[in-house]
């Protein structure tokens, strides 16, 4: 019996890889999930469980996590341990299955700014589109309706996902009330197929939902470097570093000489470019352009009298390199989401 199981692989020990997502969705949590998915692949995990308890975060990072989950080559399940609000709802809907703790909730994904004010419809339209597409990505299934008829319907109703963003979306199946943004309790999510069952823990999911008898649970543990890179790639900190770089250069132009402004600008530039380069966001040519811009400015200050083409060219190259370093580059085919302060 043991030999048969060993040859077929049916009775092998199952590896369950758990990635915690219990903070605000942002640069750090995006790095955790990205690194966790990579580690799960190296561990040859059979399934990944995203252990969630979040009230939301930045749209750009939520979309990055969503995309990584949709493109992952192993099953990813969400365990909503109380909350999957806003950006958390988008991420959970991307997962292959959703399990919720009793009393948990999912929804309320309206796009707001950093003050909590609802953004114009341009932003809501984009969010409606990506959350609808995320729900649609799971395809359709056959279900038996209340009348006993077998029907083909969405695995997750895209209209409900849209209604989590926009109060104007009416979903007859959950009540024709178009005045409120949809947020589902654990029982409502189960009823409307946005949950695959209640669970009180990861172990409960593994034993009673996945029915694994022989398994091991491994959890992603962020390293000091993961925390540091996540901190340095925070949009708010990046904005401060850019201000220090530009401010240092400005004050250096006012009082030429390698003093504190120059030192501050150099340190800020290193902290700005290094994590972006390591993460593959900034490319070598952008750093080279920045260095050339600095050299041109130094030539303008110490070699060429006055302030002309050399100085202006240096400033243009510096500002351009800072901008393009924030953009994901793939053979100069740029796609940039500038709304780092847009929250869901």
mmCIF file of C-alpha atoms in Angstrom:
data_model
loop_
_atom_site.group_PDB
_atom_site.id
_atom_site.type_symbol
_atom_site.label_atom_id
_atom_site.label_comp_id
_atom_site.label_asym_id
_atom_site.label_seq_id
_atom_site.Cartn_x
_atom_site.Cartn_y
_atom_site.Cartn_z
ATOM 1 C CA UNK A 1 0.000 0.000 0.000
ATOM 2 C CA UNK A 2 2.746 2.418 0.990
ATOM 3 C CA UNK A 3 4.733 1.536 -2.144
ATOM 4 C CA UNK A 4 1.661 2.158 -4.331
ATOM 5 C CA UNK A 5 1.074 5.561 -2.727
ATOM 6 C CA UNK A 6 4.741 6.451 -3.071
ATOM 7 C CA UNK A 7 4.770 5.586 -6.790
ATOM 8 C CA UNK A 8 1.479 7.308 -7.629
ATOM 9 C CA UNK A 9 2.139 10.337 -5.455
ATOM 10 C CA UNK A 10 -1.493 10.326 -4.271
ATOM 11 C CA UNK A 11 -0.567 9.790 -0.624
ATOM 12 C CA UNK A 12 2.333 12.228 -0.513
ATOM 13 C CA UNK A 13 2.600 14.800 2.230
ATOM 14 C CA UNK A 14 0.749 17.945 1.168
ATOM 15 C CA UNK A 15 2.525 21.274 1.613
ATOM 16 C CA UNK A 16 0.316 24.236 2.551
ATOM 17 C CA UNK A 17 2.047 27.601 2.332
ATOM 18 C CA UNK A 18 0.509 30.466 4.329
ATOM 19 C CA UNK A 19 1.126 34.141 3.517
ATOM 20 C CA UNK A 20 -0.152 36.611 6.141
ATOM 21 C CA UNK A 21 -1.848 39.788 4.888
ATOM 22 C CA UNK A 22 -2.956 41.474 8.086
ATOM 23 C CA UNK A 23 -1.862 45.068 7.526
ATOM 24 C CA UNK A 24 -2.716 47.929 5.205
ATOM 25 C CA UNK A 25 -2.257 46.991 1.553
ATOM 26 C CA UNK A 26 0.818 48.885 0.371
ATOM 27 C CA UNK A 27 4.398 48.508 -0.799
ATOM 28 C CA UNK A 28 5.403 46.298 2.144
ATOM 29 C CA UNK A 29 2.432 43.929 1.893
ATOM 30 C CA UNK A 30 2.903 43.736 -1.885
ATOM 31 C CA UNK A 31 6.500 42.645 -1.350
ATOM 32 C CA UNK A 32 5.415 40.094 1.283
ATOM 33 C CA UNK A 33 2.880 38.500 -1.057
ATOM 34 C CA UNK A 34 5.241 38.568 -4.032
ATOM 35 C CA UNK A 35 8.092 37.009 -2.057
ATOM 36 C CA UNK A 36 5.693 34.566 -0.417
ATOM 37 C CA UNK A 37 4.432 33.317 -3.770
ATOM 38 C CA UNK A 38 8.013 32.864 -4.944
ATOM 39 C CA UNK A 39 8.916 30.920 -1.797
ATOM 40 C CA UNK A 40 5.803 28.754 -2.141
ATOM 41 C CA UNK A 41 6.977 27.842 -5.632
ATOM 42 C CA UNK A 42 10.420 26.901 -4.343
ATOM 43 C CA UNK A 43 8.850 24.781 -1.612
ATOM 44 C CA UNK A 44 6.700 23.085 -4.276
ATOM 45 C CA UNK A 45 3.608 23.892 -2.227
ATOM 46 C CA UNK A 46 0.360 22.203 -3.215
ATOM 47 C CA UNK A 47 -1.724 25.193 -2.197
ATOM 48 C CA UNK A 48 -1.175 28.757 -0.964
ATOM 49 C CA UNK A 49 -3.453 30.279 1.660
ATOM 50 C CA UNK A 50 -3.576 34.060 1.953
ATOM 51 C CA UNK A 51 -4.439 34.720 5.610
ATOM 52 C CA UNK A 52 -6.244 38.065 5.398
ATOM 53 C CA UNK A 53 -7.386 40.725 7.831
ATOM 54 C CA UNK A 54 -7.149 44.123 6.166
ATOM 55 C CA UNK A 55 -9.203 47.280 5.793
ATOM 56 C CA UNK A 56 -7.676 48.197 2.428
ATOM 57 C CA UNK A 57 -4.841 50.294 1.082
ATOM 58 C CA UNK A 58 -3.393 51.687 -2.134
ATOM 59 C CA UNK A 59 -4.952 50.762 -5.455
ATOM 60 C CA UNK A 60 -1.674 50.293 -7.317
ATOM 61 C CA UNK A 61 -0.407 47.681 -4.835
ATOM 62 C CA UNK A 62 -3.780 45.926 -4.561
ATOM 63 C CA UNK A 63 -3.842 45.581 -8.345
ATOM 64 C CA UNK A 64 -0.285 44.214 -8.324
ATOM 65 C CA UNK A 65 -1.214 41.565 -5.740
ATOM 66 C CA UNK A 66 -4.406 40.712 -7.651
ATOM 67 C CA UNK A 67 -2.467 40.228 -10.883
ATOM 68 C CA UNK A 68 0.188 38.065 -9.193
ATOM 69 C CA UNK A 69 -2.507 35.785 -7.751
ATOM 70 C CA UNK A 70 -4.405 35.477 -11.044
ATOM 71 C CA UNK A 71 -1.202 34.532 -12.888
ATOM 72 C CA UNK A 72 0.088 32.124 -10.235
ATOM 73 C CA UNK A 73 0.453 28.494 -11.295
ATOM 74 C CA UNK A 74 -0.814 26.975 -8.053
ATOM 75 C CA UNK A 75 -4.160 27.273 -6.255
ATOM 76 C CA UNK A 76 -4.386 30.338 -4.021
ATOM 77 C CA UNK A 77 -7.108 30.409 -1.365
ATOM 78 C CA UNK A 78 -8.133 33.371 0.759
ATOM 79 C CA UNK A 79 -8.883 32.914 4.447
ATOM 80 C CA UNK A 80 -10.685 36.088 5.540
ATOM 81 C CA UNK A 81 -9.981 36.227 9.230
ATOM 82 C CA UNK A 82 -12.533 38.983 9.946
ATOM 83 C CA UNK A 83 -11.970 41.636 7.249
ATOM 84 C CA UNK A 84 -11.353 41.863 3.512
ATOM 85 C CA UNK A 85 -12.451 45.433 2.983
ATOM 86 C CA UNK A 86 -11.807 47.642 -0.010
ATOM 87 C CA UNK A 87 -8.463 46.639 -1.553
ATOM 88 C CA UNK A 88 -8.706 43.422 0.467
ATOM 89 C CA UNK A 89 -11.944 42.539 -1.343
ATOM 90 C CA UNK A 90 -10.269 42.888 -4.740
ATOM 91 C CA UNK A 91 -7.423 40.634 -3.616
ATOM 92 C CA UNK A 92 -9.739 38.017 -2.099
ATOM 93 C CA UNK A 93 -11.903 37.861 -5.252
ATOM 94 C CA UNK A 94 -8.749 37.068 -7.249
ATOM 95 C CA UNK A 95 -8.203 33.898 -5.203
ATOM 96 C CA UNK A 96 -9.446 30.509 -6.406
ATOM 97 C CA UNK A 97 -11.507 29.925 -3.258
ATOM 98 C CA UNK A 98 -12.556 32.126 -0.347
ATOM 99 C CA UNK A 99 -13.129 30.893 3.195
ATOM 100 C CA UNK A 100 -14.343 33.234 5.924
ATOM 101 C CA UNK A 101 -14.348 33.248 9.692
ATOM 102 C CA UNK A 102 -17.846 33.500 11.127
ATOM 103 C CA UNK A 103 -18.602 37.189 11.629
ATOM 104 C CA UNK A 104 -16.205 38.279 8.884
ATOM 105 C CA UNK A 105 -17.007 40.605 5.983
ATOM 106 C CA UNK A 106 -15.947 41.391 2.429
ATOM 107 C CA UNK A 107 -16.684 44.413 0.236
ATOM 108 C CA UNK A 108 -16.828 48.230 0.460
ATOM 109 C CA UNK A 109 -14.329 48.799 -2.353
ATOM 110 C CA UNK A 110 -15.167 52.385 -3.322
ATOM 111 C CA UNK A 111 -12.079 54.350 -4.418
ATOM 112 C CA UNK A 112 -11.201 57.227 -2.084
ATOM 113 C CA UNK A 113 -8.305 59.651 -1.632
ATOM 114 C CA UNK A 114 -5.972 59.764 1.370
ATOM 115 C CA UNK A 115 -8.565 61.839 3.268
ATOM 116 C CA UNK A 116 -11.335 59.304 2.728
ATOM 117 C CA UNK A 117 -13.187 61.423 0.160
ATOM 118 C CA UNK A 118 -14.800 59.476 -2.683
ATOM 119 C CA UNK A 119 -12.904 59.949 -5.939
ATOM 120 C CA UNK A 120 -14.559 61.060 -9.233
ATOM 121 C CA UNK A 121 -16.257 58.495 -11.454
ATOM 122 C CA UNK A 122 -13.149 58.180 -13.640
ATOM 123 C CA UNK A 123 -11.464 56.290 -10.798
ATOM 124 C CA UNK A 124 -14.608 54.384 -9.815
ATOM 125 C CA UNK A 125 -14.988 53.254 -13.429
ATOM 126 C CA UNK A 126 -11.479 51.832 -13.453
ATOM 127 C CA UNK A 127 -12.030 50.035 -10.160
ATOM 128 C CA UNK A 128 -15.386 48.655 -11.336
ATOM 129 C CA UNK A 129 -13.656 47.325 -14.425
ATOM 130 C CA UNK A 130 -10.811 45.512 -12.682
ATOM 131 C CA UNK A 131 -12.975 44.035 -9.914
ATOM 132 C CA UNK A 132 -15.533 42.871 -12.503
ATOM 133 C CA UNK A 133 -12.774 41.359 -14.648
ATOM 134 C CA UNK A 134 -11.356 39.647 -11.562
ATOM 135 C CA UNK A 135 -14.712 38.041 -10.780
ATOM 136 C CA UNK A 136 -15.190 37.039 -14.432
ATOM 137 C CA UNK A 137 -11.742 35.420 -14.561
ATOM 138 C CA UNK A 138 -13.070 32.431 -12.580
ATOM 139 C CA UNK A 139 -15.521 31.594 -15.349
ATOM 140 C CA UNK A 140 -18.920 29.944 -15.114
ATOM 141 C CA UNK A 141 -20.228 26.826 -13.371
ATOM 142 C CA UNK A 142 -23.375 24.727 -13.284
ATOM 143 C CA UNK A 143 -25.605 25.218 -10.244
ATOM 144 C CA UNK A 144 -29.064 24.112 -9.197
ATOM 145 C CA UNK A 145 -31.406 27.056 -8.578
ATOM 146 C CA UNK A 146 -34.257 27.356 -6.083
ATOM 147 C CA UNK A 147 -36.634 25.704 -8.555
ATOM 148 C CA UNK A 148 -34.406 22.665 -8.904
ATOM 149 C CA UNK A 149 -33.255 23.560 -12.406
ATOM 150 C CA UNK A 150 -29.621 23.248 -13.431
ATOM 151 C CA UNK A 151 -28.344 26.560 -14.776
ATOM 152 C CA UNK A 152 -25.015 27.900 -16.001
ATOM 153 C CA UNK A 153 -23.988 30.955 -14.013
ATOM 154 C CA UNK A 154 -20.912 32.879 -12.968
ATOM 155 C CA UNK A 155 -18.732 31.257 -10.302
ATOM 156 C CA UNK A 156 -18.668 34.751 -8.748
ATOM 157 C CA UNK A 157 -21.297 37.184 -9.972
ATOM 158 C CA UNK A 158 -19.433 40.190 -11.506
ATOM 159 C CA UNK A 159 -22.405 42.455 -10.743
ATOM 160 C CA UNK A 160 -21.960 41.873 -7.019
ATOM 161 C CA UNK A 161 -18.271 42.711 -7.331
ATOM 162 C CA UNK A 162 -19.139 45.966 -9.106
ATOM 163 C CA UNK A 163 -21.732 46.788 -6.464
ATOM 164 C CA UNK A 164 -18.949 46.610 -3.869
ATOM 165 C CA UNK A 165 -17.477 49.673 -5.619
ATOM 166 C CA UNK A 166 -20.478 51.698 -6.757
ATOM 167 C CA UNK A 167 -23.762 52.214 -4.913
ATOM 168 C CA UNK A 168 -25.517 52.865 -8.247
ATOM 169 C CA UNK A 169 -25.080 49.243 -9.318
ATOM 170 C CA UNK A 170 -28.298 47.351 -8.700
ATOM 171 C CA UNK A 171 -28.121 43.579 -8.140
ATOM 172 C CA UNK A 172 -31.619 42.045 -8.081
ATOM 173 C CA UNK A 173 -30.339 38.737 -6.744
ATOM 174 C CA UNK A 174 -29.315 40.367 -3.456
ATOM 175 C CA UNK A 175 -32.098 42.943 -3.269
ATOM 176 C CA UNK A 176 -32.850 45.863 -5.557
ATOM 177 C CA UNK A 177 -31.261 48.501 -3.301
ATOM 178 C CA UNK A 178 -28.998 50.755 -5.341
ATOM 179 C CA UNK A 179 -28.328 53.250 -2.564
ATOM 180 C CA UNK A 180 -25.618 51.386 -0.672
ATOM 181 C CA UNK A 181 -22.204 49.982 -1.486
ATOM 182 C CA UNK A 182 -22.305 46.206 -1.012
ATOM 183 C CA UNK A 183 -20.522 44.588 1.910
ATOM 184 C CA UNK A 184 -21.249 40.915 2.555
ATOM 185 C CA UNK A 185 -21.174 39.122 5.885
ATOM 186 C CA UNK A 186 -19.754 35.609 6.006
ATOM 187 C CA UNK A 187 -23.245 34.089 5.696
ATOM 188 C CA UNK A 188 -24.255 36.438 2.877
ATOM 189 C CA UNK A 189 -21.009 35.726 1.047
ATOM 190 C CA UNK A 190 -21.731 32.009 1.340
ATOM 191 C CA UNK A 191 -25.288 32.508 0.057
ATOM 192 C CA UNK A 192 -24.203 34.551 -2.969
ATOM 193 C CA UNK A 193 -21.209 32.310 -3.764
ATOM 194 C CA UNK A 194 -18.545 34.795 -2.664
ATOM 195 C CA UNK A 195 -17.431 32.339 -0.009
ATOM 196 C CA UNK A 196 -16.802 28.622 -0.298
ATOM 197 C CA UNK A 197 -17.406 27.975 3.382
ATOM 198 C CA UNK A 198 -16.890 29.120 6.951
ATOM 199 C CA UNK A 199 -13.614 28.341 8.690
ATOM 200 C CA UNK A 200 -12.149 29.258 12.057
ATOM 201 C CA UNK A 201 -8.476 28.701 11.246
ATOM 202 C CA UNK A 202 -6.021 27.686 8.560
ATOM 203 C CA UNK A 203 -5.946 24.184 10.042
ATOM 204 C CA UNK A 204 -9.745 24.038 9.804
ATOM 205 C CA UNK A 205 -9.496 24.811 6.078
ATOM 206 C CA UNK A 206 -6.790 22.222 5.490
ATOM 207 C CA UNK A 207 -8.542 19.439 7.395
ATOM 208 C CA UNK A 208 -12.235 20.075 6.758
ATOM 209 C CA UNK A 209 -12.322 21.931 3.419
ATOM 210 C CA UNK A 210 -9.324 20.542 1.553
ATOM 211 C CA UNK A 211 -9.560 17.190 3.363
ATOM 212 C CA UNK A 212 -5.813 16.739 3.702
ATOM 213 C CA UNK A 213 -4.792 14.028 6.149
ATOM 214 C CA UNK A 214 -1.048 14.102 5.693
ATOM 215 C CA UNK A 215 0.170 17.704 5.419
ATOM 216 C CA UNK A 216 2.631 20.284 6.664
ATOM 217 C CA UNK A 217 1.975 24.013 7.032
ATOM 218 C CA UNK A 218 4.715 26.509 6.228
ATOM 219 C CA UNK A 219 4.359 30.241 6.751
ATOM 220 C CA UNK A 220 6.142 33.089 5.030
ATOM 221 C CA UNK A 221 8.428 34.956 7.424
ATOM 222 C CA UNK A 222 9.570 38.342 6.084
ATOM 223 C CA UNK A 223 13.267 39.057 6.467
ATOM 224 C CA UNK A 224 14.844 42.324 7.566
ATOM 225 C CA UNK A 225 15.574 43.022 3.895
ATOM 226 C CA UNK A 226 11.929 42.475 2.951
ATOM 227 C CA UNK A 227 10.867 44.996 5.590
ATOM 228 C CA UNK A 228 13.526 47.497 4.505
ATOM 229 C CA UNK A 229 12.690 47.287 0.791
ATOM 230 C CA UNK A 230 8.990 47.550 1.562
ATOM 231 C CA UNK A 231 9.637 50.646 3.684
ATOM 232 C CA UNK A 232 11.880 52.330 1.104
ATOM 233 C CA UNK A 233 9.424 51.719 -1.743
ATOM 234 C CA UNK A 234 6.550 53.317 0.145
ATOM 235 C CA UNK A 235 5.156 56.072 -2.134
ATOM 236 C CA UNK A 236 5.096 58.624 0.700
ATOM 237 C CA UNK A 237 8.773 58.028 1.505
ATOM 238 C CA UNK A 238 9.701 58.098 -2.183
ATOM 239 C CA UNK A 239 8.042 61.516 -2.486
ATOM 240 C CA UNK A 240 10.113 62.760 0.479
ATOM 241 C CA UNK A 241 13.319 61.384 -1.040
ATOM 242 C CA UNK A 242 12.570 63.135 -4.341
ATOM 243 C CA UNK A 243 12.028 66.389 -2.444
ATOM 244 C CA UNK A 244 15.374 65.955 -0.669
ATOM 245 C CA UNK A 245 17.144 65.212 -3.965
ATOM 246 C CA UNK A 246 15.689 68.228 -5.744
ATOM 247 C CA UNK A 247 16.041 70.451 -2.677
ATOM 248 C CA UNK A 248 19.663 69.439 -2.180
ATOM 249 C CA UNK A 249 20.479 70.202 -5.810
ATOM 250 C CA UNK A 250 18.678 73.559 -5.611
ATOM 251 C CA UNK A 251 20.533 74.705 -2.484
ATOM 252 C CA UNK A 252 23.808 73.476 -3.961
ATOM 253 C CA UNK A 253 23.209 75.669 -6.987
ATOM 254 C CA UNK A 254 22.616 78.628 -4.678
ATOM 255 C CA UNK A 255 25.794 78.040 -2.675
ATOM 256 C CA UNK A 256 28.253 76.024 -4.803
ATOM 257 C CA UNK A 257 30.543 73.651 -2.934
ATOM 258 C CA UNK A 258 30.171 70.064 -1.747
ATOM 259 C CA UNK A 259 28.361 70.714 1.522
ATOM 260 C CA UNK A 260 25.422 69.272 3.437
ATOM 261 C CA UNK A 261 22.849 69.798 0.623
ATOM 262 C CA UNK A 262 24.988 67.711 -1.731
ATOM 263 C CA UNK A 263 25.481 64.993 0.864
ATOM 264 C CA UNK A 264 21.735 64.857 1.616
ATOM 265 C CA UNK A 265 20.877 64.672 -2.100
ATOM 266 C CA UNK A 266 23.378 61.840 -2.685
ATOM 267 C CA UNK A 267 22.103 59.777 0.266
ATOM 268 C CA UNK A 268 18.487 60.335 -0.803
ATOM 269 C CA UNK A 269 19.342 59.317 -4.383
ATOM 270 C CA UNK A 270 20.923 56.063 -3.176
ATOM 271 C CA UNK A 271 17.924 55.267 -0.962
ATOM 272 C CA UNK A 272 15.602 56.119 -3.838
ATOM 273 C CA UNK A 273 17.247 54.187 -6.672
ATOM 274 C CA UNK A 274 18.693 51.162 -4.847
ATOM 275 C CA UNK A 275 15.425 49.416 -3.825
ATOM 276 C CA UNK A 276 13.806 50.252 -7.168
ATOM 277 C CA UNK A 277 16.771 48.759 -9.019
ATOM 278 C CA UNK A 278 16.796 45.632 -6.838
ATOM 279 C CA UNK A 279 13.061 45.170 -7.378
ATOM 280 C CA UNK A 280 13.511 45.504 -11.141
ATOM 281 C CA UNK A 281 11.435 48.684 -11.378
ATOM 282 C CA UNK A 282 14.344 51.029 -12.130
ATOM 283 C CA UNK A 283 16.678 50.025 -14.949
ATOM 284 C CA UNK A 284 20.376 50.667 -15.336
ATOM 285 C CA UNK A 285 19.916 53.309 -18.013
ATOM 286 C CA UNK A 286 17.786 55.412 -15.666
ATOM 287 C CA UNK A 287 20.506 55.463 -13.036
ATOM 288 C CA UNK A 288 23.073 56.300 -15.730
ATOM 289 C CA UNK A 289 20.874 59.183 -16.944
ATOM 290 C CA UNK A 290 20.657 60.476 -13.343
ATOM 291 C CA UNK A 291 24.455 60.331 -12.939
ATOM 292 C CA UNK A 292 24.975 62.109 -16.282
ATOM 293 C CA UNK A 293 22.557 64.814 -15.134
ATOM 294 C CA UNK A 294 24.548 65.281 -11.906
ATOM 295 C CA UNK A 295 27.811 65.477 -13.876
ATOM 296 C CA UNK A 296 26.351 68.120 -16.199
ATOM 297 C CA UNK A 297 25.238 70.163 -13.197
ATOM 298 C CA UNK A 298 28.683 69.886 -11.602
ATOM 299 C CA UNK A 299 30.266 71.036 -14.865
ATOM 300 C CA UNK A 300 27.898 74.015 -14.917
ATOM 301 C CA UNK A 301 28.760 74.896 -11.317
ATOM 302 C CA UNK A 302 32.540 74.407 -11.296
ATOM 303 C CA UNK A 303 33.734 74.541 -14.924
ATOM 304 C CA UNK A 304 31.358 76.441 -17.219
ATOM 305 C CA UNK A 305 30.545 79.988 -16.050
ATOM 306 C CA UNK A 306 26.906 81.119 -15.901
ATOM 307 C CA UNK A 307 23.858 78.907 -16.186
ATOM 308 C CA UNK A 308 23.022 77.694 -19.678
ATOM 309 C CA UNK A 309 22.429 74.619 -21.784
ATOM 310 C CA UNK A 310 24.613 72.341 -19.648
ATOM 311 C CA UNK A 311 22.792 73.155 -16.417
ATOM 312 C CA UNK A 312 19.337 72.965 -17.969
ATOM 313 C CA UNK A 313 20.194 69.639 -19.628
ATOM 314 C CA UNK A 314 21.411 68.292 -16.284
ATOM 315 C CA UNK A 315 18.183 69.249 -14.533
ATOM 316 C CA UNK A 316 16.047 67.719 -17.307
ATOM 317 C CA UNK A 317 18.002 64.448 -17.119
ATOM 318 C CA UNK A 318 17.764 64.311 -13.315
ATOM 319 C CA UNK A 319 14.027 64.961 -13.192
ATOM 320 C CA UNK A 320 13.404 62.578 -16.094
ATOM 321 C CA UNK A 321 15.365 59.757 -14.458
ATOM 322 C CA UNK A 322 13.480 60.190 -11.168
ATOM 323 C CA UNK A 323 10.172 59.967 -13.026
ATOM 324 C CA UNK A 324 11.006 57.006 -15.235
ATOM 325 C CA UNK A 325 12.511 55.088 -12.287
ATOM 326 C CA UNK A 326 8.998 54.796 -10.859
ATOM 327 C CA UNK A 327 7.673 53.167 -14.017
ATOM 328 C CA UNK A 328 7.794 49.439 -14.689
ATOM 329 C CA UNK A 329 9.985 49.088 -17.765
ATOM 330 C CA UNK A 330 9.762 46.300 -20.290
ATOM 331 C CA UNK A 331 11.711 47.139 -23.452
ATOM 332 C CA UNK A 332 10.633 50.780 -23.187
ATOM 333 C CA UNK A 333 6.957 49.782 -23.210
ATOM 334 C CA UNK A 334 5.815 51.898 -20.270
ATOM 335 C CA UNK A 335 2.668 51.519 -18.191
ATOM 336 C CA UNK A 336 2.356 53.784 -15.160
ATOM 337 C CA UNK A 337 -0.306 54.201 -12.556
ATOM 338 C CA UNK A 338 0.334 57.655 -11.151
ATOM 339 C CA UNK A 339 -2.328 57.512 -8.475
ATOM 340 C CA UNK A 340 -0.142 56.209 -5.619
ATOM 341 C CA UNK A 341 -2.300 58.152 -3.169
ATOM 342 C CA UNK A 342 -5.501 56.589 -4.498
ATOM 343 C CA UNK A 343 -6.916 54.216 -1.905
ATOM 344 C CA UNK A 344 -9.469 51.427 -1.942
#
